[in-house]
Every structure is written in structure tokens, then in C-alpha cells.
PDB file of C-alpha atoms in Angstrom:
ATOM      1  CA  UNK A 367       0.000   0.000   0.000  1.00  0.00           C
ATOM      2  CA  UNK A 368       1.702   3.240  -0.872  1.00  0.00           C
ATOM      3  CA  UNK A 369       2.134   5.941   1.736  1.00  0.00           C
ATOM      4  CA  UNK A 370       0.156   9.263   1.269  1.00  0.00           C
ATOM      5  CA  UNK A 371       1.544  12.031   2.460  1.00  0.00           C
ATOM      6  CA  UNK A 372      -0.568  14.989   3.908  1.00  0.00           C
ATOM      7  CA  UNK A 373      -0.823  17.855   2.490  1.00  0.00           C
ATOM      8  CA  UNK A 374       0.868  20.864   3.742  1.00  0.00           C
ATOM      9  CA  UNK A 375      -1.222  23.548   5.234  1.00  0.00           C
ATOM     10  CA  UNK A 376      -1.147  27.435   4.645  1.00  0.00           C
ATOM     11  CA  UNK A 377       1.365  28.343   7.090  1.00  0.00           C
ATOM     12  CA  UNK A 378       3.897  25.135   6.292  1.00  0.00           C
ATOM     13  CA  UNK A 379       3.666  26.534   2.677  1.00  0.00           C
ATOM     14  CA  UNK A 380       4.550  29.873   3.475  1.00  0.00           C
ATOM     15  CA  UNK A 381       7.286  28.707   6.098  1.00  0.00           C
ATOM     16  CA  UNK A 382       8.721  26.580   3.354  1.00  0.00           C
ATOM     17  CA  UNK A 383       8.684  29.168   0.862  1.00  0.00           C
ATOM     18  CA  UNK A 384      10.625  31.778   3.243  1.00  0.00           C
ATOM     19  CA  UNK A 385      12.826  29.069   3.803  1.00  0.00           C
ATOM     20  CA  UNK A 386      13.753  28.993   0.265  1.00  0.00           C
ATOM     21  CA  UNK A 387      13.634  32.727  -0.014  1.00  0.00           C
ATOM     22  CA  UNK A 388      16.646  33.104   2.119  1.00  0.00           C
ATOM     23  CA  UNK A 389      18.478  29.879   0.481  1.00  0.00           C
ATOM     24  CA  UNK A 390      18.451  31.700  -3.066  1.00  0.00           C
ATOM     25  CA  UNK A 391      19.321  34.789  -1.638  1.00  0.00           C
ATOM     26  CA  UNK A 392      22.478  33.431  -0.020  1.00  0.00           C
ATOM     27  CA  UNK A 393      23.358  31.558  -3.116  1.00  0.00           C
ATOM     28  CA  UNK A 394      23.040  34.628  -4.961  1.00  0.00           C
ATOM     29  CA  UNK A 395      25.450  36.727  -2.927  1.00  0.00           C
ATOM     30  CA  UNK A 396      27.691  33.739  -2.888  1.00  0.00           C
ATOM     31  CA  UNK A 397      27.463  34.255  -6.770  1.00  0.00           C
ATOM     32  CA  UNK A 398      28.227  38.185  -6.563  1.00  0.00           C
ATOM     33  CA  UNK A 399      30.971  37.626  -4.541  1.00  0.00           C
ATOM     34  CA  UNK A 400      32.441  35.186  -6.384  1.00  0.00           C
ATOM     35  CA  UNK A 401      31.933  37.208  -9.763  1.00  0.00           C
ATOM     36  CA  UNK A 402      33.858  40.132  -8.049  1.00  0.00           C
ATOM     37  CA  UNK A 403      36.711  37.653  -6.866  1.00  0.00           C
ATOM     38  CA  UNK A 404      36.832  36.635 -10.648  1.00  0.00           C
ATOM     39  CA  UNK A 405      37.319  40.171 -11.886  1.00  0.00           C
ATOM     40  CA  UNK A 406      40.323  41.125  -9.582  1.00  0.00           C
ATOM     41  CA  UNK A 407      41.747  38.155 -10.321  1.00  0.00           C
ATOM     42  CA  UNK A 408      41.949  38.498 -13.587  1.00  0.00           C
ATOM     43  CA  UNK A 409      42.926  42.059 -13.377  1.00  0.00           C
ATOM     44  CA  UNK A 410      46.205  40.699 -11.200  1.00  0.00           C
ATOM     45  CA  UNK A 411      46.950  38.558 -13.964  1.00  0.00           C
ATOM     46  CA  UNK A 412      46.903  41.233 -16.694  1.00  0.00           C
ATOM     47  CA  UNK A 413      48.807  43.142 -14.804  1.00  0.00           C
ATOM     48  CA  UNK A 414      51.657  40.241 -14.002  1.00  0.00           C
ATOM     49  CA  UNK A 415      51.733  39.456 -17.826  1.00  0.00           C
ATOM     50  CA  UNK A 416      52.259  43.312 -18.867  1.00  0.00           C
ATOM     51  CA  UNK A 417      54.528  43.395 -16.175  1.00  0.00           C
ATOM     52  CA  UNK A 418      56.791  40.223 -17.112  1.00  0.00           C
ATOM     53  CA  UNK A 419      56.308  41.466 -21.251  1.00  0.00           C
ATOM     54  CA  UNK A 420      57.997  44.490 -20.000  1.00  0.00           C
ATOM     55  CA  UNK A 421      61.308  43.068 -18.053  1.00  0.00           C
ATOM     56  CA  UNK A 422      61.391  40.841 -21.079  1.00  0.00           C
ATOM     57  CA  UNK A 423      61.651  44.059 -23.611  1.00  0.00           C
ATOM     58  CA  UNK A 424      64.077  45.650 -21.724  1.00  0.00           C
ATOM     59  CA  UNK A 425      66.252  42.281 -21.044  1.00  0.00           C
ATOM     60  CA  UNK A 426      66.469  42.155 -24.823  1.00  0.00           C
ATOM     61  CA  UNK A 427      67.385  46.014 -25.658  1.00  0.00           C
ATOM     62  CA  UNK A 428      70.644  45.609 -23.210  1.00  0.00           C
ATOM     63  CA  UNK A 429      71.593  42.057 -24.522  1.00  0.00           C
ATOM     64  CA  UNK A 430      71.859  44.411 -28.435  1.00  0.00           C
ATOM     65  CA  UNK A 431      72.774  47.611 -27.823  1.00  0.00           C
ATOM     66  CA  UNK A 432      75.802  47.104 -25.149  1.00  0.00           C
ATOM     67  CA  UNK A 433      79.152  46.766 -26.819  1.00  0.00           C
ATOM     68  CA  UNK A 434      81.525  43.774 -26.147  1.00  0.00           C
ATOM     69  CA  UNK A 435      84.659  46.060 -24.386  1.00  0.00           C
ATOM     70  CA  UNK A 436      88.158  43.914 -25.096  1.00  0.00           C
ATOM     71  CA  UNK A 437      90.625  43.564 -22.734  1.00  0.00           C
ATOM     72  CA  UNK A 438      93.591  45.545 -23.062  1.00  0.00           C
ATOM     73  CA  UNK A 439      96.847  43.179 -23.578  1.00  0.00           C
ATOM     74  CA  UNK A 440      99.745  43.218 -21.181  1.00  0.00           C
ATOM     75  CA  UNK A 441     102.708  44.496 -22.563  1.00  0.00           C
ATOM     76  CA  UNK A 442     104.982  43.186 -20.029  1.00  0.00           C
ATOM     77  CA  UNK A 443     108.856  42.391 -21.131  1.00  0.00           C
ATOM     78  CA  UNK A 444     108.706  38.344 -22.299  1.00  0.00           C
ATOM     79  CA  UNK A 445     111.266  36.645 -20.238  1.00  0.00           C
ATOM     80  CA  UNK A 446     112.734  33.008 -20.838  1.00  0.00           C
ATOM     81  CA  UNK A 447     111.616  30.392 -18.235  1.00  0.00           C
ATOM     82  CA  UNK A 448     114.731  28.790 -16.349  1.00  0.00           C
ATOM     83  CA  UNK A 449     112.367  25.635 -16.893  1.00  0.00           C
ATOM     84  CA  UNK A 450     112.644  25.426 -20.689  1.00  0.00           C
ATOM     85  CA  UNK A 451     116.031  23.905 -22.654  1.00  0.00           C
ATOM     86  CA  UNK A 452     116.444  23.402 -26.161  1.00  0.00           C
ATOM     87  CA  UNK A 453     117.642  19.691 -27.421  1.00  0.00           C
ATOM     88  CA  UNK A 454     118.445  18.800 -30.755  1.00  0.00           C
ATOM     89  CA  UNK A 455     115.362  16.785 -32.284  1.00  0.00           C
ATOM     90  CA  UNK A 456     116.448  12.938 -31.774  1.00  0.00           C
ATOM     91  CA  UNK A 457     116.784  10.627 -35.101  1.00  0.00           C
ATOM     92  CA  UNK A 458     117.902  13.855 -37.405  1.00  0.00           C
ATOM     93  CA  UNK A 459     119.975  16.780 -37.791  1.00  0.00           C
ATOM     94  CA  UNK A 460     117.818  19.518 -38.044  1.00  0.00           C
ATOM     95  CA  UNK A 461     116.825  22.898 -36.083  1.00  0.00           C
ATOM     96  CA  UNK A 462     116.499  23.036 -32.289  1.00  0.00           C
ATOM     97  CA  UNK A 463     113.199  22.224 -30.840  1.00  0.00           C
ATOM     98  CA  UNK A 464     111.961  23.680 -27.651  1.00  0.00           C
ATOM     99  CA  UNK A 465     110.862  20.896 -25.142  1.00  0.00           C
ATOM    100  CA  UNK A 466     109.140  21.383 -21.770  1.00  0.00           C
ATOM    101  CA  UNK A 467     110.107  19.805 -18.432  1.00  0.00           C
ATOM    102  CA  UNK A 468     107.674  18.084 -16.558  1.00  0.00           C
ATOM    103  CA  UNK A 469     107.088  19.562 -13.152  1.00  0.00           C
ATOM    104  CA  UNK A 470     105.670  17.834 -10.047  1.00  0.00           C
ATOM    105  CA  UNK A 471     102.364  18.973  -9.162  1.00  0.00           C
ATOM    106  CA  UNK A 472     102.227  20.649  -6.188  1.00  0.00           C
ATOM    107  CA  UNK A 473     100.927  19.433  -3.087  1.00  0.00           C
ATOM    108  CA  UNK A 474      97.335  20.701  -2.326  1.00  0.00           C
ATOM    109  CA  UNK A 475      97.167  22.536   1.031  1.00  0.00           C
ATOM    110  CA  UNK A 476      95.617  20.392   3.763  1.00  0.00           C
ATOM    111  CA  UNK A 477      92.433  21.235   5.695  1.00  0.00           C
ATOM    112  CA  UNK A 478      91.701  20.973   8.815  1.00  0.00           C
ATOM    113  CA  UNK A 479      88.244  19.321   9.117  1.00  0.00           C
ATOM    114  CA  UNK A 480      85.187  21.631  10.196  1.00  0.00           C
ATOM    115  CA  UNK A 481      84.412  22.094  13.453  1.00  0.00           C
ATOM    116  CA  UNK A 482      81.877  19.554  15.161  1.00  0.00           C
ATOM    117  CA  UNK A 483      78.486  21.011  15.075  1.00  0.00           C
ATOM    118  CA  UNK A 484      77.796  23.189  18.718  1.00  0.00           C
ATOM    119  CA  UNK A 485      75.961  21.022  21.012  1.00  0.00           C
ATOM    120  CA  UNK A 486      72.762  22.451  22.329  1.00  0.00           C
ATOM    121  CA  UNK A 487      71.035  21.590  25.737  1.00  0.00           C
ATOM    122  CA  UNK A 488      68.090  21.059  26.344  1.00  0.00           C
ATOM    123  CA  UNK A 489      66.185  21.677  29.522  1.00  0.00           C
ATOM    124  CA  UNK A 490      63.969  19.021  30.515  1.00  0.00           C
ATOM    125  CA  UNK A 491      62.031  20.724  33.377  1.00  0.00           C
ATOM    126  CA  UNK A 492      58.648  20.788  33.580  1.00  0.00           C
ATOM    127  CA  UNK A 493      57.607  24.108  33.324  1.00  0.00           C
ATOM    128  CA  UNK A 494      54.035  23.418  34.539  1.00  0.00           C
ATOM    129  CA  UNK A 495      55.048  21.597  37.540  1.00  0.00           C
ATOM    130  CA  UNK A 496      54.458  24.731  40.241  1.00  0.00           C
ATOM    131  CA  UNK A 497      51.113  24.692  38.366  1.00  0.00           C
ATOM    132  CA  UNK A 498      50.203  20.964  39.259  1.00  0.00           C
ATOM    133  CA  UNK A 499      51.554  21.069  42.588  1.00  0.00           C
ATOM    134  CA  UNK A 500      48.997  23.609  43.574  1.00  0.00           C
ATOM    135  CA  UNK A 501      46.541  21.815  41.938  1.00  0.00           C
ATOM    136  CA  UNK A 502      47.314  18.550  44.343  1.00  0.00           C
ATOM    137  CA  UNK A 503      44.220  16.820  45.331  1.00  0.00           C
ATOM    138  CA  UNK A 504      43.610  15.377  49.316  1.00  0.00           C
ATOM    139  CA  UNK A 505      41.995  12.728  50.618  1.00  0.00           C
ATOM    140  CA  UNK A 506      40.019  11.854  53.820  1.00  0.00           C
ATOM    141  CA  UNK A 507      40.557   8.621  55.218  1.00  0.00           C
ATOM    142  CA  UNK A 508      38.244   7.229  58.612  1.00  0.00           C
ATOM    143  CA  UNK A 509      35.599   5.038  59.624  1.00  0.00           C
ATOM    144  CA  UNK A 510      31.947   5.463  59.569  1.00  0.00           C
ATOM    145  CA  UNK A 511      32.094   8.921  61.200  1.00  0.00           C
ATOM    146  CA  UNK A 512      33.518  10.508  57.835  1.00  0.00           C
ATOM    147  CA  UNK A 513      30.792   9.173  55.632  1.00  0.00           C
ATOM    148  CA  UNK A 514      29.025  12.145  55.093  1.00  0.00           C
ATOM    149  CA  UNK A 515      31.951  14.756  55.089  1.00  0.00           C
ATOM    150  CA  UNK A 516      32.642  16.246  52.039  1.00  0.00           C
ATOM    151  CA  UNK A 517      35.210  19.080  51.935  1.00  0.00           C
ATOM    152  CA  UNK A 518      36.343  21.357  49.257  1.00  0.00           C
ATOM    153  CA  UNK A 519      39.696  23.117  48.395  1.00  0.00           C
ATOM    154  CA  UNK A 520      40.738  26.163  46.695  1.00  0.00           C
ATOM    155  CA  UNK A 521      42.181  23.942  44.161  1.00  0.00           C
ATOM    156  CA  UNK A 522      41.817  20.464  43.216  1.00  0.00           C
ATOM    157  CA  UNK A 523      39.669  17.814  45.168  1.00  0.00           C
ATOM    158  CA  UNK A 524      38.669  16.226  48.130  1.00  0.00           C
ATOM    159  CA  UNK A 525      38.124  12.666  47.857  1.00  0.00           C
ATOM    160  CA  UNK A 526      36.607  10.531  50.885  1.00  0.00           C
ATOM    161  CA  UNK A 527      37.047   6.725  51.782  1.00  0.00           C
ATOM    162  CA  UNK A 528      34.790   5.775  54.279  1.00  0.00           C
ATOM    163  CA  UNK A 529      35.502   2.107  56.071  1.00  0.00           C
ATOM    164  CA  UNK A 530      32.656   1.575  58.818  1.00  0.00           C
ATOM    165  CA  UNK A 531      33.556   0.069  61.776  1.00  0.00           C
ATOM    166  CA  UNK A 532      37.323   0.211  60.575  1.00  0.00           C
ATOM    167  CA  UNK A 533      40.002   0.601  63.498  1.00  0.00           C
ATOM    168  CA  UNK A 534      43.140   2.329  63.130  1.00  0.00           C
ATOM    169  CA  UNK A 535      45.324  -0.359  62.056  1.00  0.00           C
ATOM    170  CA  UNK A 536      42.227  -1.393  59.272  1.00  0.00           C
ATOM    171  CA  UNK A 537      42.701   2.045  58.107  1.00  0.00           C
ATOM    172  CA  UNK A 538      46.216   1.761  57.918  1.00  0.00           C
ATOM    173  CA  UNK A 539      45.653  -1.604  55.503  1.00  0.00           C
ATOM    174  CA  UNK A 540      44.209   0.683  53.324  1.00  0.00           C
ATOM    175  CA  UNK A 541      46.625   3.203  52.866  1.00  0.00           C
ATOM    176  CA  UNK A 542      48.789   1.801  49.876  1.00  0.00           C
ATOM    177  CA  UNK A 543      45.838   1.197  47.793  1.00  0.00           C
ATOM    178  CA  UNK A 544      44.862   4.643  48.156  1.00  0.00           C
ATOM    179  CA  UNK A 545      48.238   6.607  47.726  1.00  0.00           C
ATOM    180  CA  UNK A 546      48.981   4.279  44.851  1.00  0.00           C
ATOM    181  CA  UNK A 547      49.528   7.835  43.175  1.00  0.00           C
ATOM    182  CA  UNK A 548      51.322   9.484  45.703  1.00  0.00           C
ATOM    183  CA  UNK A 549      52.232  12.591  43.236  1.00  0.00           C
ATOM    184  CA  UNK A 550      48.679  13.701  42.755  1.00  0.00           C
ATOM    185  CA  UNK A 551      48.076  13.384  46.537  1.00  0.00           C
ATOM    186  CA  UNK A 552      48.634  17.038  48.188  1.00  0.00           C
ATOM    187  CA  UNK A 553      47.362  16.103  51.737  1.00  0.00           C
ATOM    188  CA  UNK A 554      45.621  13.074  53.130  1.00  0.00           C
ATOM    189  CA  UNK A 555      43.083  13.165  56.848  1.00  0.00           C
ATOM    190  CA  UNK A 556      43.173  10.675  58.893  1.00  0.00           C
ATOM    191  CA  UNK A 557      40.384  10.578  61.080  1.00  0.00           C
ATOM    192  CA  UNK A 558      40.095   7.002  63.190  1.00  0.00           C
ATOM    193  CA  UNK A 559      40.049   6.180  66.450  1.00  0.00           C
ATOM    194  CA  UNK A 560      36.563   6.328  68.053  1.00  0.00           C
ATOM    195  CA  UNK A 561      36.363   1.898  67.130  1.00  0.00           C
ATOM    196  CA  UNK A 562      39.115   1.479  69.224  1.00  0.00           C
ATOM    197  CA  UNK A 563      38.607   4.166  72.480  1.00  0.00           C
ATOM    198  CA  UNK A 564      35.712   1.448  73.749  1.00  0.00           C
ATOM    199  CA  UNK A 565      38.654  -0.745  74.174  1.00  0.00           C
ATOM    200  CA  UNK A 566      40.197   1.901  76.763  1.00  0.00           C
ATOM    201  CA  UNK A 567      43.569   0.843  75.527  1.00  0.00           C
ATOM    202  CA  UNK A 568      45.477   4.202  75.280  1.00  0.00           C
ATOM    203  CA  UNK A 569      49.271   2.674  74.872  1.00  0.00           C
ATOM    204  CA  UNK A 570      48.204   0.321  72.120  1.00  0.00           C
ATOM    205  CA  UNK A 571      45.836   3.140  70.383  1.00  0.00           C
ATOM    206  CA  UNK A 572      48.896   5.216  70.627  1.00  0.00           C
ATOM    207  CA  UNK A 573      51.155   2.672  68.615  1.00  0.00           C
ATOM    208  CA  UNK A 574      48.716   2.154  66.137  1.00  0.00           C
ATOM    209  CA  UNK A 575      48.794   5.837  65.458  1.00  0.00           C
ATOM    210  CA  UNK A 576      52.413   5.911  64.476  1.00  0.00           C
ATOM    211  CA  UNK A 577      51.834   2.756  62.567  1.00  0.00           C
ATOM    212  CA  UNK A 578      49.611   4.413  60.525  1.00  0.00           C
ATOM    213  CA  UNK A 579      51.768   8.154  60.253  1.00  0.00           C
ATOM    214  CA  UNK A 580      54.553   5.711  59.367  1.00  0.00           C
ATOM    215  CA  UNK A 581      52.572   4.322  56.874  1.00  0.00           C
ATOM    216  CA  UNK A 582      51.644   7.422  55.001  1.00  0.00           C
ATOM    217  CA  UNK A 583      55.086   8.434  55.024  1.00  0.00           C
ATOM    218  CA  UNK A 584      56.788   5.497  53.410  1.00  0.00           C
ATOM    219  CA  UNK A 585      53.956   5.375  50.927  1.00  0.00           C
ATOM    220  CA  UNK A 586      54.058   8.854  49.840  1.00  0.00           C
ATOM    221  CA  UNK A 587      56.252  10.864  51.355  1.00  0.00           C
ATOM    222  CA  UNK A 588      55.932  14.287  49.942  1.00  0.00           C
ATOM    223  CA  UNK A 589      52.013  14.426  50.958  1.00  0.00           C
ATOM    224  CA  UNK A 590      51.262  16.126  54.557  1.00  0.00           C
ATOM    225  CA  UNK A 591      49.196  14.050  57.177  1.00  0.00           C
ATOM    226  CA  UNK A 592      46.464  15.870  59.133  1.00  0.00           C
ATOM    227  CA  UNK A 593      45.308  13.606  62.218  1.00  0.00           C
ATOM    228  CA  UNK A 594      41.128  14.913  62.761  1.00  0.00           C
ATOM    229  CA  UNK A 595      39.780  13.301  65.344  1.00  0.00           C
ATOM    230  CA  UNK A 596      38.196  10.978  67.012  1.00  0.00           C
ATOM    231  CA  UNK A 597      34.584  13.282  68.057  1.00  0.00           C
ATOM    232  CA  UNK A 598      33.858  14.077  71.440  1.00  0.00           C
ATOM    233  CA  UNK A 599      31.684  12.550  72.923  1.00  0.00           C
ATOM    234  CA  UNK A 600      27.850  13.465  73.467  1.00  0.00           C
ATOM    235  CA  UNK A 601      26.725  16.077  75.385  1.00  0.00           C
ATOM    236  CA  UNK A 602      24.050  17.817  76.516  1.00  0.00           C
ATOM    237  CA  UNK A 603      23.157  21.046  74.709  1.00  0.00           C
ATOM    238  CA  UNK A 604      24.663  19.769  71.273  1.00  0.00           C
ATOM    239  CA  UNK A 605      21.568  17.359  70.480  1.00  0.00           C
ATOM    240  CA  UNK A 606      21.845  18.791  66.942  1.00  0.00           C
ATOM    241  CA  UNK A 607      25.163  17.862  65.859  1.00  0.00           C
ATOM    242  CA  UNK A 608      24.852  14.313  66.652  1.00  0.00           C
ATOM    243  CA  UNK A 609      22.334  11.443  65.326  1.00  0.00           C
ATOM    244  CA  UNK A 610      20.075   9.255  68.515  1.00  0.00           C
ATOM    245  CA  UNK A 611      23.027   7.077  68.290  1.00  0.00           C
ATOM    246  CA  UNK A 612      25.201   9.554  70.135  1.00  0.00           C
ATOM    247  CA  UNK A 613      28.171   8.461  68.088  1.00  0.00           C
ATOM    248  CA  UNK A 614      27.621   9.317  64.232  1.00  0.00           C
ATOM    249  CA  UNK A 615      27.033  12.972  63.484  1.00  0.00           C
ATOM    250  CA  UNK A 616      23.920  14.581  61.815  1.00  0.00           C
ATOM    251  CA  UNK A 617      24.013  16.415  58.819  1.00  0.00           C
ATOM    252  CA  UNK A 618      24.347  19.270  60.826  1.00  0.00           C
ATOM    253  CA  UNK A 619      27.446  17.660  62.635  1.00  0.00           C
ATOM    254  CA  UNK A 620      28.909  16.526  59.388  1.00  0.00           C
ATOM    255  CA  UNK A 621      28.597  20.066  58.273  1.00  0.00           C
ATOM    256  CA  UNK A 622      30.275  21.343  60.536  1.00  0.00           C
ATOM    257  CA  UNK A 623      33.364  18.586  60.588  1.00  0.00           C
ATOM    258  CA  UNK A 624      33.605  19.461  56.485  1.00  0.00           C
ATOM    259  CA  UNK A 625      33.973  22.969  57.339  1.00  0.00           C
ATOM    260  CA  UNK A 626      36.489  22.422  59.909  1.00  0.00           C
ATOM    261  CA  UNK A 627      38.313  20.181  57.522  1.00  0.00           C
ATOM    262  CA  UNK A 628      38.514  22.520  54.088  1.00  0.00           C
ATOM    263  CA  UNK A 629      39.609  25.586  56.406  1.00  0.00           C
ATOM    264  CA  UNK A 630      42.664  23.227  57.425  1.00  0.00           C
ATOM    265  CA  UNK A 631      43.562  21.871  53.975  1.00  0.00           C
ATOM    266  CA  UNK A 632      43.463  25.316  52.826  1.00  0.00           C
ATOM    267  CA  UNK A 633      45.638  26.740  55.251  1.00  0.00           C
ATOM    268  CA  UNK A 634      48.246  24.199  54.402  1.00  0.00           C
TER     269      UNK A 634
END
């Protein structure tokens, strides 16, 4: 079955016809321009040939009309060469005939070979490394108490790993997977802790802590460590900042620990 198509109504016929209204009239002053390109073209190569017609006219009028000049010959005295002896012609009697000794060629002058070619260095600095390292990103490392935080910098980003119920030393297991690209890493936060204060063990919570520092350092040693944390605990008056938990804050809470975190990185 064929396909009928509908037929256009007033205002698609006079849409279409404006359309091609403006087509033609671009294609015509496309034309006109090109027309006027044409002429001046044509009028730089009339003028090129006259020109080159002319250098060739007056190329030919020297090449006649100058006179060949000859050389004036030297009229020095004509003295006998100590080289040249006369022999009598072998086989006959007859007149003397002049004869020519052969003389060694003489040695070409040596060279010295041309200089090697100057050696040039070349500087292989970086020139836009100041520019990346203030465009260093950070990163926020902790347990379930930095899963809302989201701080900014000036400059680059702030990227967040969040490991609930992670202790100190489980945050430390994660540190080489995370600085795998140390050079991009400006500044890392490590806020842990508050897993391992129920265990009220302060000496071993203390070693852990340099574990981890140590950690950082030997993975990436050019990136600055900032230690946040662990929270207070909760108190009365500060209902806001903390979830019913106690422990975890609210959005206000987290808020306020982003805050406190991007005016530290930036300071750095």
C-alpha cells in the first residue's frame, strides 16, 4: 500500500517558501561575490603578464645595444723560463726544438676538518610543575564517622574513603591502595580512632597511630598528614550535631566537621 503524504497547510507553505527565499538569496550573494573575486583576479593577472612582457623588452634592448669592451693586452717584457732547454730533435739533424720539463704537481694545502656542530642543551624541566603542585588533590581517610563529610579546596579535590567500623590499624591496611599515586596526593586526613577508644587501651591506640603516620610516610612521602579526630563525645546542649546514636554525626554535625576540615587543607 503506498504511503500518502498529507498535504501541507497554509502556514507550512509559506514557512517553506521563506525558507527557500533566504536559500536563493544566499546563493546569490555567494554568486556576486564570487563574480567580483573573478574580476580582480583576472585584473592581477593582466597586470603580471604586462609586467613580465615588460622586463622581457628591456632584457632584450641591453643584450643588443651594449658593446663587447676587449681587454687591453699586457705588454709586459717576455722573459725566458729557467724551466725550458732546447735539445736537438732525436733521429735527425735539423733545427732546435723547444721541449718542456715536466714539473711535479704541487701538493694541495691540507684542511683541517670543520668544526663539530655546537651542542645544544636542552632543559627538561617541567615548566608546569608549580602549576600541578597547587593543583594537588587530598583525601580523607576514617571510619563510619567521615561518611558524610565532604570538603572542598581552593584547588583540586577532596576525595573521601569511608571504612565503617574500621580501626586504626584497618585504616592503615588501606593506605597503599589509596596513595597508589602518591604525586597527585597534596594532603591526606586521617580521622580514626573512636572503634578502638571502647577498648580503653590508650598505649596500644597510641602505637597504632604511628603505625599508621609511618605508613603514610613510606607510601608517599611528599604528601602532609592531618590527624582529625576521634569526636567528642555526646553532650548535653549539642543534640543537633549528633544522630540518637550519640556516636555518628547529623548532617548538621557533618557540616560542621567538612567545614572544619577545608579551612585546614586550605591553610596548608
Amino acid at each position: 500500500m503506498a504511503n500518502l503524504c498529507p498535504p501541507l497547510s497554509a502556514g507550512e507553505d509559506t514557512f517553506e517558501l521563506h525558507s527557500l527565499q533566504l536559500e536563493l538569496e544566499a546563493v546569490e550573494k555567494q554568486i556576486q561575490e564570487l563574480l567580483v573575486r573573478q574580476t580582480e583576479l583576472r585584473e592581477q593577472r593582466a597586470a603580471l603578464e604586462s609586467s613580465r612582457v615588460s622586463i622581457q623588452r628591456d632584457t632584450n634592448t641591453l643584450t643588443t645595444s651594449t658593446p663587447c669592451a676587449s681587454l687591453p693586452r699586457s705588454r709586459a717584457p717576455w722573459t725566458r723560463s729557467s724551466q725550458v732547454s732546447f735539445t736537438p730533435a732525436p733521429g735527425h739533424h735539423g733545427p732546435w726544438v723547444q721541449q718542456q720539463r715536466k714539473t711535479r704537481a704541487r701538493p694541495r694545502p691540507r684542511t683541517s676538518p670543520p668544526p663539530p656542530p655546537p651542542v645544544f642543551e636542552i632543559s627538561t624541566r617541567n615548566r608546569f610543575a608549580p602549576l600541578r603542585e597547587t593543583e594537588r588533590d587530598a583525601v580523607i581517610v576514617g571510619d563510619s564517622i567521615v561518611r558524610y563529610v565532604r570538603a572542598t579546596l581552593a584547588k583540586g579535590k577532596v576525595h573521601t574513603h569511608c571504612f565503617p567500623g574500621a580501626r586504626v590499624l584497618d585504616v592503615s591496611a588501606q593506605i597503599p591502595a589509596i596513595l597508589k599515586d602518591g604525586e597527585s596526593v597534596g594532603a591526606i586526613v586521617l580521622h580514626a580512632g573512636v572503634n578502638d577508644i571502647r577498648l580503653r587501651q590508650t598505649e596500644v591506640l597510641k602505637r597504632d597511630f604511628s603505625s599508621l603516620i609511618e605508613t603514610v610516610r613510606s607510601t608517599s612521602p611528599a604528601t602532609r598528614i592531618i590527624v582529625s579526630g576521634p569526636l567528642p563525645t555526646y553532650r548535653r546542649g549539642h543534640e543537633r550535631l549528633f544522630r540518637a546514636d550519640g556516636l555518628h554525626p547529623s548532617r548538621v554535625g557533618a557540616e560542621l566537621l567538612s567545614d572544619n576540615i577545608s579551612r585546614t587543607l586550605r591553610s596548608i
